[in-house]
GROMACS .gro file of C-alpha atoms in nm:
model
  365
    1UNK     CA    1  -0.401  -0.764   0.014
    2UNK     CA    2  -0.567  -0.918  -0.288
    3UNK     CA    3  -0.665  -0.767  -0.619
    4UNK     CA    4  -1.003  -0.605  -0.519
    5UNK     CA    5  -0.851  -0.453  -0.211
    6UNK     CA    6  -0.563  -0.302  -0.405
    7UNK     CA    7  -0.787  -0.162  -0.680
    8UNK     CA    8  -1.027  -0.015  -0.411
    9UNK     CA    9  -0.738   0.155  -0.214
   10UNK     CA   10  -0.600   0.306  -0.539
   11UNK     CA   11  -0.949   0.433  -0.643
   12UNK     CA   12  -1.026   0.569  -0.290
   13UNK     CA   13  -0.685   0.747  -0.275
   14UNK     CA   14  -0.765   0.906  -0.617
   15UNK     CA   15  -1.092   1.032  -0.473
   16UNK     CA   16  -0.916   1.154  -0.167
   17UNK     CA   17  -0.660   1.360  -0.368
   18UNK     CA   18  -0.950   1.505  -0.564
   19UNK     CA   19  -1.135   1.590  -0.253
   20UNK     CA   20  -0.833   1.768  -0.111
   21UNK     CA   21  -0.860   2.040  -0.373
   22UNK     CA   22  -0.498   2.119  -0.295
   23UNK     CA   23  -0.283   2.324  -0.540
   24UNK     CA   24  -0.162   2.169  -0.853
   25UNK     CA   25  -0.363   1.842  -0.821
   26UNK     CA   26  -0.605   1.915  -1.101
   27UNK     CA   27  -0.366   1.785  -1.372
   28UNK     CA   28  -0.278   1.482  -1.161
   29UNK     CA   29  -0.644   1.388  -1.123
   30UNK     CA   30  -0.702   1.450  -1.495
   31UNK     CA   31  -0.409   1.218  -1.580
   32UNK     CA   32  -0.513   0.931  -1.342
   33UNK     CA   33  -0.884   0.943  -1.420
   34UNK     CA   34  -0.807   0.921  -1.798
   35UNK     CA   35  -0.655   0.578  -1.724
   36UNK     CA   36  -0.909   0.444  -1.476
   37UNK     CA   37  -0.939   0.137  -1.700
   38UNK     CA   38  -0.583   0.047  -1.599
   39UNK     CA   39  -0.630   0.060  -1.223
   40UNK     CA   40  -0.748  -0.304  -1.195
   41UNK     CA   41  -0.440  -0.440  -1.362
   42UNK     CA   42  -0.196  -0.169  -1.283
   43UNK     CA   43  -0.241  -0.196  -0.904
   44UNK     CA   44  -0.181  -0.566  -0.936
   45UNK     CA   45   0.126  -0.559  -1.174
   46UNK     CA   46   0.372  -0.616  -0.891
   47UNK     CA   47   0.213  -0.954  -0.828
   48UNK     CA   48   0.144  -1.064  -1.187
   49UNK     CA   49   0.435  -0.919  -1.390
   50UNK     CA   50   0.705  -0.786  -1.159
   51UNK     CA   51   0.682  -1.069  -0.921
   52UNK     CA   52   0.925  -0.943  -0.659
   53UNK     CA   53   0.718  -1.072  -0.371
   54UNK     CA   54   1.014  -1.237  -0.191
   55UNK     CA   55   1.185  -0.904  -0.127
   56UNK     CA   56   0.986  -0.614  -0.270
   57UNK     CA   57   0.660  -0.661  -0.076
   58UNK     CA   58   0.800  -0.731   0.263
   59UNK     CA   59   0.995  -0.568   0.540
   60UNK     CA   60   0.994  -0.844   0.803
   61UNK     CA   61   1.109  -0.719   1.148
   62UNK     CA   62   1.180  -0.879   1.484
   63UNK     CA   63   1.299  -0.789   1.833
   64UNK     CA   64   1.463  -1.113   1.920
   65UNK     CA   65   1.845  -1.182   1.917
   66UNK     CA   66   1.764  -1.520   1.780
   67UNK     CA   67   1.660  -1.372   1.447
   68UNK     CA   68   1.829  -1.032   1.431
   69UNK     CA   69   2.188  -1.037   1.551
   70UNK     CA   70   2.235  -0.851   1.883
   71UNK     CA   71   1.917  -0.654   1.825
   72UNK     CA   72   1.856  -0.615   2.196
   73UNK     CA   73   2.185  -0.418   2.233
   74UNK     CA   74   2.099  -0.162   1.961
   75UNK     CA   75   1.923   0.103   2.155
   76UNK     CA   76   1.922   0.330   1.851
   77UNK     CA   77   1.671   0.090   1.693
   78UNK     CA   78   1.420   0.133   1.969
   79UNK     CA   79   1.178   0.361   1.805
   80UNK     CA   80   0.905   0.430   2.052
   81UNK     CA   81   0.542   0.522   2.010
   82UNK     CA   82   0.621   0.888   2.079
   83UNK     CA   83   0.900   0.890   1.826
   84UNK     CA   84   0.680   0.732   1.560
   85UNK     CA   85   0.411   0.987   1.627
   86UNK     CA   86   0.649   1.275   1.593
   87UNK     CA   87   0.810   1.143   1.275
   88UNK     CA   88   0.490   1.071   1.085
   89UNK     CA   89   0.247   1.332   0.951
   90UNK     CA   90  -0.131   1.304   0.935
   91UNK     CA   91  -0.360   1.090   1.144
   92UNK     CA   92  -0.243   0.729   1.168
   93UNK     CA   93  -0.524   0.530   1.325
   94UNK     CA   94  -0.322   0.213   1.370
   95UNK     CA   95  -0.058   0.410   1.563
   96UNK     CA   96  -0.277   0.659   1.755
   97UNK     CA   97  -0.582   0.440   1.828
   98UNK     CA   98  -0.417   0.095   1.873
   99UNK     CA   99  -0.052   0.114   1.973
  100UNK     CA  100  -0.032   0.364   2.258
  101UNK     CA  101   0.028   0.072   2.500
  102UNK     CA  102   0.242  -0.134   2.268
  103UNK     CA  103   0.495  -0.340   2.443
  104UNK     CA  104   0.688  -0.415   2.127
  105UNK     CA  105   0.759  -0.045   2.071
  106UNK     CA  106   0.955  -0.040   2.398
  107UNK     CA  107   1.210  -0.284   2.250
  108UNK     CA  108   1.477  -0.246   1.988
  109UNK     CA  109   1.349  -0.398   1.657
  110UNK     CA  110   1.462  -0.402   1.300
  111UNK     CA  111   1.438  -0.586   0.971
  112UNK     CA  112   1.600  -0.927   0.961
  113UNK     CA  113   1.858  -1.038   0.701
  114UNK     CA  114   1.661  -1.120   0.373
  115UNK     CA  115   1.366  -0.964   0.541
  116UNK     CA  116   1.284  -0.753   0.233
  117UNK     CA  117   1.332  -0.419   0.064
  118UNK     CA  118   0.982  -0.278   0.057
  119UNK     CA  119   1.082   0.091   0.144
  120UNK     CA  120   1.345   0.080  -0.131
  121UNK     CA  121   1.076  -0.018  -0.393
  122UNK     CA  122   0.858   0.272  -0.300
  123UNK     CA  123   1.127   0.539  -0.305
  124UNK     CA  124   1.258   0.396  -0.634
  125UNK     CA  125   0.909   0.399  -0.801
  126UNK     CA  126   0.813   0.743  -0.666
  127UNK     CA  127   1.139   0.892  -0.798
  128UNK     CA  128   1.094   0.707  -1.127
  129UNK     CA  129   0.753   0.875  -1.160
  130UNK     CA  130   0.920   1.217  -1.119
  131UNK     CA  131   1.186   1.128  -1.374
  132UNK     CA  132   0.932   0.998  -1.615
  133UNK     CA  133   0.725   1.317  -1.589
  134UNK     CA  134   1.040   1.517  -1.659
  135UNK     CA  135   1.124   1.310  -1.966
  136UNK     CA  136   0.765   1.277  -2.078
  137UNK     CA  137   0.536   1.505  -2.277
  138UNK     CA  138   0.430   1.721  -1.989
  139UNK     CA  139   0.192   1.906  -1.987
  140UNK     CA  140   0.086   1.579  -2.147
  141UNK     CA  141  -0.125   1.778  -2.392
  142UNK     CA  142  -0.233   1.478  -2.598
  143UNK     CA  143  -0.339   1.228  -2.331
  144UNK     CA  144  -0.696   1.362  -2.313
  145UNK     CA  145  -0.746   1.334  -2.695
  146UNK     CA  146  -0.835   1.023  -2.878
  147UNK     CA  147  -0.615   1.124  -3.169
  148UNK     CA  148  -0.298   1.323  -3.196
  149UNK     CA  149  -0.368   1.659  -3.352
  150UNK     CA  150  -0.309   1.667  -3.737
  151UNK     CA  151  -0.112   1.987  -3.707
  152UNK     CA  152   0.155   1.803  -3.502
  153UNK     CA  153   0.162   1.488  -3.708
  154UNK     CA  154   0.160   1.632  -4.063
  155UNK     CA  155   0.483   1.627  -4.249
  156UNK     CA  156   0.709   1.557  -3.955
  157UNK     CA  157   0.991   1.475  -4.192
  158UNK     CA  158   0.967   1.825  -4.335
  159UNK     CA  159   1.008   1.991  -3.993
  160UNK     CA  160   1.340   2.120  -3.869
  161UNK     CA  161   1.504   1.851  -3.649
  162UNK     CA  162   1.561   2.113  -3.378
  163UNK     CA  163   1.189   2.152  -3.349
  164UNK     CA  164   1.128   1.784  -3.282
  165UNK     CA  165   1.143   1.613  -2.949
  166UNK     CA  166   1.430   1.360  -2.938
  167UNK     CA  167   1.389   1.288  -2.564
  168UNK     CA  168   1.314   0.935  -2.441
  169UNK     CA  169   0.944   1.025  -2.402
  170UNK     CA  170   0.739   0.840  -2.147
  171UNK     CA  171   0.360   0.823  -2.225
  172UNK     CA  172   0.100   0.947  -1.990
  173UNK     CA  173  -0.026   0.587  -1.958
  174UNK     CA  174   0.311   0.466  -1.848
  175UNK     CA  175   0.323   0.730  -1.581
  176UNK     CA  176  -0.029   0.649  -1.458
  177UNK     CA  177   0.048   0.280  -1.444
  178UNK     CA  178   0.349   0.352  -1.228
  179UNK     CA  179   0.130   0.555  -0.990
  180UNK     CA  180  -0.101   0.255  -0.962
  181UNK     CA  181   0.195   0.021  -0.910
  182UNK     CA  182   0.344   0.221  -0.627
  183UNK     CA  183   0.005   0.206  -0.449
  184UNK     CA  184   0.052  -0.166  -0.434
  185UNK     CA  185   0.363  -0.160  -0.235
  186UNK     CA  186   0.234   0.111   0.000
  187UNK     CA  187  -0.073  -0.105   0.062
  188UNK     CA  188   0.132  -0.417   0.134
  189UNK     CA  189   0.328  -0.220   0.394
  190UNK     CA  190   0.003  -0.165   0.588
  191UNK     CA  191  -0.069  -0.541   0.603
  192UNK     CA  192   0.080  -0.623   0.945
  193UNK     CA  193   0.203  -0.972   0.850
  194UNK     CA  194   0.411  -0.827   0.561
  195UNK     CA  195   0.621  -0.665   0.834
  196UNK     CA  196   0.638  -0.944   1.087
  197UNK     CA  197   0.922  -1.202   1.069
  198UNK     CA  198   0.707  -1.460   1.251
  199UNK     CA  199   0.514  -1.493   0.923
  200UNK     CA  200   0.817  -1.637   0.736
  201UNK     CA  201   1.042  -1.940   0.753
  202UNK     CA  202   1.354  -1.791   0.897
  203UNK     CA  203   1.684  -1.928   1.021
  204UNK     CA  204   1.800  -1.829   1.367
  205UNK     CA  205   2.126  -1.622   1.394
  206UNK     CA  206   2.319  -1.919   1.526
  207UNK     CA  207   2.243  -2.122   1.213
  208UNK     CA  208   1.960  -2.332   1.355
  209UNK     CA  209   1.686  -2.480   1.153
  210UNK     CA  210   1.431  -2.264   0.981
  211UNK     CA  211   1.146  -2.176   1.202
  212UNK     CA  212   0.798  -2.039   1.143
  213UNK     CA  213   0.611  -1.885   1.436
  214UNK     CA  214   0.272  -1.814   1.282
  215UNK     CA  215   0.066  -2.059   1.068
  216UNK     CA  216   0.121  -2.016   0.696
  217UNK     CA  217  -0.258  -2.021   0.650
  218UNK     CA  218  -0.325  -1.715   0.859
  219UNK     CA  219  -0.190  -1.445   0.631
  220UNK     CA  220  -0.385  -1.545   0.317
  221UNK     CA  221  -0.691  -1.614   0.534
  222UNK     CA  222  -0.698  -1.257   0.654
  223UNK     CA  223  -0.656  -1.122   0.305
  224UNK     CA  224  -0.931  -1.355   0.169
  225UNK     CA  225  -1.169  -1.221   0.435
  226UNK     CA  226  -1.087  -0.861   0.343
  227UNK     CA  227  -1.142  -0.941  -0.020
  228UNK     CA  228  -1.502  -1.029   0.056
  229UNK     CA  229  -1.560  -0.681   0.195
  230UNK     CA  230  -1.548  -0.531  -0.164
  231UNK     CA  231  -1.777  -0.556  -0.450
  232UNK     CA  232  -1.724  -0.788  -0.742
  233UNK     CA  233  -1.435  -0.761  -0.990
  234UNK     CA  234  -1.668  -0.618  -1.251
  235UNK     CA  235  -1.711  -0.305  -1.031
  236UNK     CA  236  -1.338  -0.236  -1.047
  237UNK     CA  237  -1.270  -0.323  -1.412
  238UNK     CA  238  -1.363   0.018  -1.539
  239UNK     CA  239  -1.428   0.092  -1.909
  240UNK     CA  240  -1.613   0.347  -2.122
  241UNK     CA  241  -1.953   0.183  -2.045
  242UNK     CA  242  -1.913   0.209  -1.666
  243UNK     CA  243  -2.208   0.406  -1.545
  244UNK     CA  244  -2.101   0.464  -1.184
  245UNK     CA  245  -1.868   0.738  -1.065
  246UNK     CA  246  -1.549   0.675  -0.876
  247UNK     CA  247  -1.722   0.808  -0.571
  248UNK     CA  248  -2.004   0.556  -0.608
  249UNK     CA  249  -1.767   0.264  -0.681
  250UNK     CA  250  -1.556   0.330  -0.369
  251UNK     CA  251  -1.825   0.420  -0.122
  252UNK     CA  252  -2.093   0.162  -0.208
  253UNK     CA  253  -1.987  -0.141  -0.011
  254UNK     CA  254  -2.144  -0.492   0.015
  255UNK     CA  255  -2.391  -0.525   0.299
  256UNK     CA  256  -2.173  -0.726   0.532
  257UNK     CA  257  -1.850  -0.541   0.439
  258UNK     CA  258  -1.606  -0.492   0.726
  259UNK     CA  259  -1.489  -0.160   0.570
  260UNK     CA  260  -1.677   0.144   0.724
  261UNK     CA  261  -1.444   0.422   0.619
  262UNK     CA  262  -1.718   0.625   0.449
  263UNK     CA  263  -1.989   0.541   0.700
  264UNK     CA  264  -1.841   0.555   1.050
  265UNK     CA  265  -1.701   0.902   1.150
  266UNK     CA  266  -1.414   0.755   1.351
  267UNK     CA  267  -1.263   0.625   1.029
  268UNK     CA  268  -1.312   0.946   0.825
  269UNK     CA  269  -1.039   1.023   0.582
  270UNK     CA  270  -0.850   1.351   0.613
  271UNK     CA  271  -0.817   1.560   0.291
  272UNK     CA  272  -0.501   1.719   0.423
  273UNK     CA  273  -0.196   1.651   0.206
  274UNK     CA  274   0.154   1.774   0.280
  275UNK     CA  275   0.408   1.969   0.077
  276UNK     CA  276   0.682   1.891   0.328
  277UNK     CA  277   0.700   1.537   0.466
  278UNK     CA  278   0.970   1.267   0.524
  279UNK     CA  279   1.121   1.114   0.215
  280UNK     CA  280   0.961   0.802   0.085
  281UNK     CA  281   1.215   0.565   0.243
  282UNK     CA  282   1.172   0.709   0.597
  283UNK     CA  283   0.803   0.727   0.552
  284UNK     CA  284   0.776   0.362   0.446
  285UNK     CA  285   1.010   0.245   0.719
  286UNK     CA  286   0.787   0.407   0.978
  287UNK     CA  287   0.474   0.266   0.819
  288UNK     CA  288   0.637  -0.080   0.840
  289UNK     CA  289   0.732  -0.019   1.196
  290UNK     CA  290   0.372   0.060   1.282
  291UNK     CA  291   0.246  -0.246   1.095
  292UNK     CA  292   0.500  -0.468   1.269
  293UNK     CA  293   0.388  -0.344   1.612
  294UNK     CA  294   0.026  -0.391   1.509
  295UNK     CA  295   0.102  -0.757   1.420
  296UNK     CA  296   0.257  -0.823   1.750
  297UNK     CA  297  -0.031  -0.678   1.942
  298UNK     CA  298  -0.305  -0.809   1.703
  299UNK     CA  299  -0.169  -1.166   1.715
  300UNK     CA  300   0.024  -1.210   2.041
  301UNK     CA  301  -0.032  -1.586   2.057
  302UNK     CA  302   0.244  -1.841   1.979
  303UNK     CA  303   0.222  -2.099   1.705
  304UNK     CA  304   0.143  -2.364   1.972
  305UNK     CA  305  -0.138  -2.155   2.122
  306UNK     CA  306  -0.289  -2.089   1.780
  307UNK     CA  307  -0.264  -2.458   1.702
  308UNK     CA  308  -0.442  -2.547   2.019
  309UNK     CA  309  -0.733  -2.308   1.927
  310UNK     CA  310  -0.792  -2.409   1.566
  311UNK     CA  311  -0.632  -2.747   1.544
  312UNK     CA  312  -0.309  -2.895   1.401
  313UNK     CA  313  -0.439  -2.959   1.047
  314UNK     CA  314  -0.523  -2.598   0.983
  315UNK     CA  315  -0.173  -2.498   1.081
  316UNK     CA  316   0.013  -2.733   0.849
  317UNK     CA  317   0.225  -2.566   0.580
  318UNK     CA  318  -0.001  -2.677   0.289
  319UNK     CA  319  -0.327  -2.593   0.470
  320UNK     CA  320  -0.591  -2.381   0.298
  321UNK     CA  321  -0.626  -2.018   0.400
  322UNK     CA  322  -0.801  -1.988   0.728
  323UNK     CA  323  -1.171  -1.903   0.734
  324UNK     CA  324  -1.326  -1.607   0.914
  325UNK     CA  325  -1.448  -1.817   1.205
  326UNK     CA  326  -1.093  -1.942   1.272
  327UNK     CA  327  -0.934  -1.592   1.239
  328UNK     CA  328  -1.168  -1.433   1.490
  329UNK     CA  329  -1.096  -1.721   1.737
  330UNK     CA  330  -0.732  -1.611   1.716
  331UNK     CA  331  -0.775  -1.225   1.703
  332UNK     CA  332  -1.125  -1.162   1.836
  333UNK     CA  333  -1.419  -1.043   1.624
  334UNK     CA  334  -1.438  -0.677   1.737
  335UNK     CA  335  -1.066  -0.633   1.734
  336UNK     CA  336  -1.037  -0.780   1.389
  337UNK     CA  337  -1.292  -0.545   1.245
  338UNK     CA  338  -1.166  -0.237   1.423
  339UNK     CA  339  -0.798  -0.285   1.318
  340UNK     CA  340  -0.907  -0.378   0.970
  341UNK     CA  341  -1.071  -0.043   0.930
  342UNK     CA  342  -0.769   0.133   1.082
  343UNK     CA  343  -0.540  -0.042   0.833
  344UNK     CA  344  -0.742   0.051   0.528
  345UNK     CA  345  -0.786   0.406   0.661
  346UNK     CA  346  -0.413   0.446   0.696
  347UNK     CA  347  -0.333   0.273   0.361
  348UNK     CA  348  -0.565   0.510   0.163
  349UNK     CA  349  -0.419   0.821   0.319
  350UNK     CA  350  -0.064   0.701   0.276
  351UNK     CA  351  -0.119   0.626  -0.099
  352UNK     CA  352  -0.266   0.978  -0.148
  353UNK     CA  353   0.010   1.145   0.042
  354UNK     CA  354   0.291   0.968  -0.148
  355UNK     CA  355   0.130   1.015  -0.486
  356UNK     CA  356   0.098   1.381  -0.406
  357UNK     CA  357   0.460   1.400  -0.284
  358UNK     CA  358   0.588   1.282  -0.632
  359UNK     CA  359   0.359   1.518  -0.822
  360UNK     CA  360   0.436   1.811  -0.594
  361UNK     CA  361   0.808   1.763  -0.632
  362UNK     CA  362   0.770   1.759  -1.011
  363UNK     CA  363   0.540   2.055  -1.047
  364UNK     CA  364   0.743   2.292  -0.831
  365UNK     CA  365   1.072   2.228  -1.010
   0.00000   0.00000   0.00000
């Protein structure tokens, strides 16, 4: 996903947490809304500053022995539709509405060597949030004030050292930025091609030449089309002169937007969050499994078949991102729109759930 999509998902997840009215979320909403101006850059930091794209944003899976050694013999790695449904909490539209007849989920499948560490990044960041909160200034009394109270700041050198905080304090802004950063990785896990080894130059197990089984231009093409479904950058670069509410910003979509989450009842977001859910690593692995299966069903055609549909030039490694008209030739117009909405529905709910998990663990300890 590109920058507008990442900012929108983070903002929409924030609204979802607020809508949930679940216990102990008032302080979380207060913290995150105070730093709304950081969402545009914060949700994009993994791409602009961290730059761990080659491993942190992907979890590329396959079911072929050519790419994952002896995968077909590892029955324990056959995680079926029913197993995924039982292991994941909440409504997962990509799973429940799209994958019930998935052929790929009937095979053993797993991440390939050098296929990425996306679930590791999410569990690390979420637990870092918890640690930062513990080592910060919670209840973060000063973050809603423009100036630190004089009573606290006056004559610090005259105060008894035992009354001063000597901990490695983390600021509320640092914590908010980390919440926005983790949303980036969660979103990327919902982009099917982040989880499909076909969308990567990969060596075969026997040491053969590197092979790519989907055109390099397809992935950025899909993301570019998604980006056009959101309002301009200025809508998401929030500042003190912004007149619209978060609700207005996230629900007022362009006329021709593919995203119908707040318009079509079948994509309605659930406000149910969970106090007890799988740990972040298991949760993210299952999200990646779902995305992988979506990719295999969404784009079942081979490289040669796609090439015959859109032409050789558009499949070259230095080709420009595919346009909408080419993408729907490969996927189908209705299926592209339906699955796009399912992906964004699931991404928003997942971000909200995992944000809440970190906050809930901290507030009940």
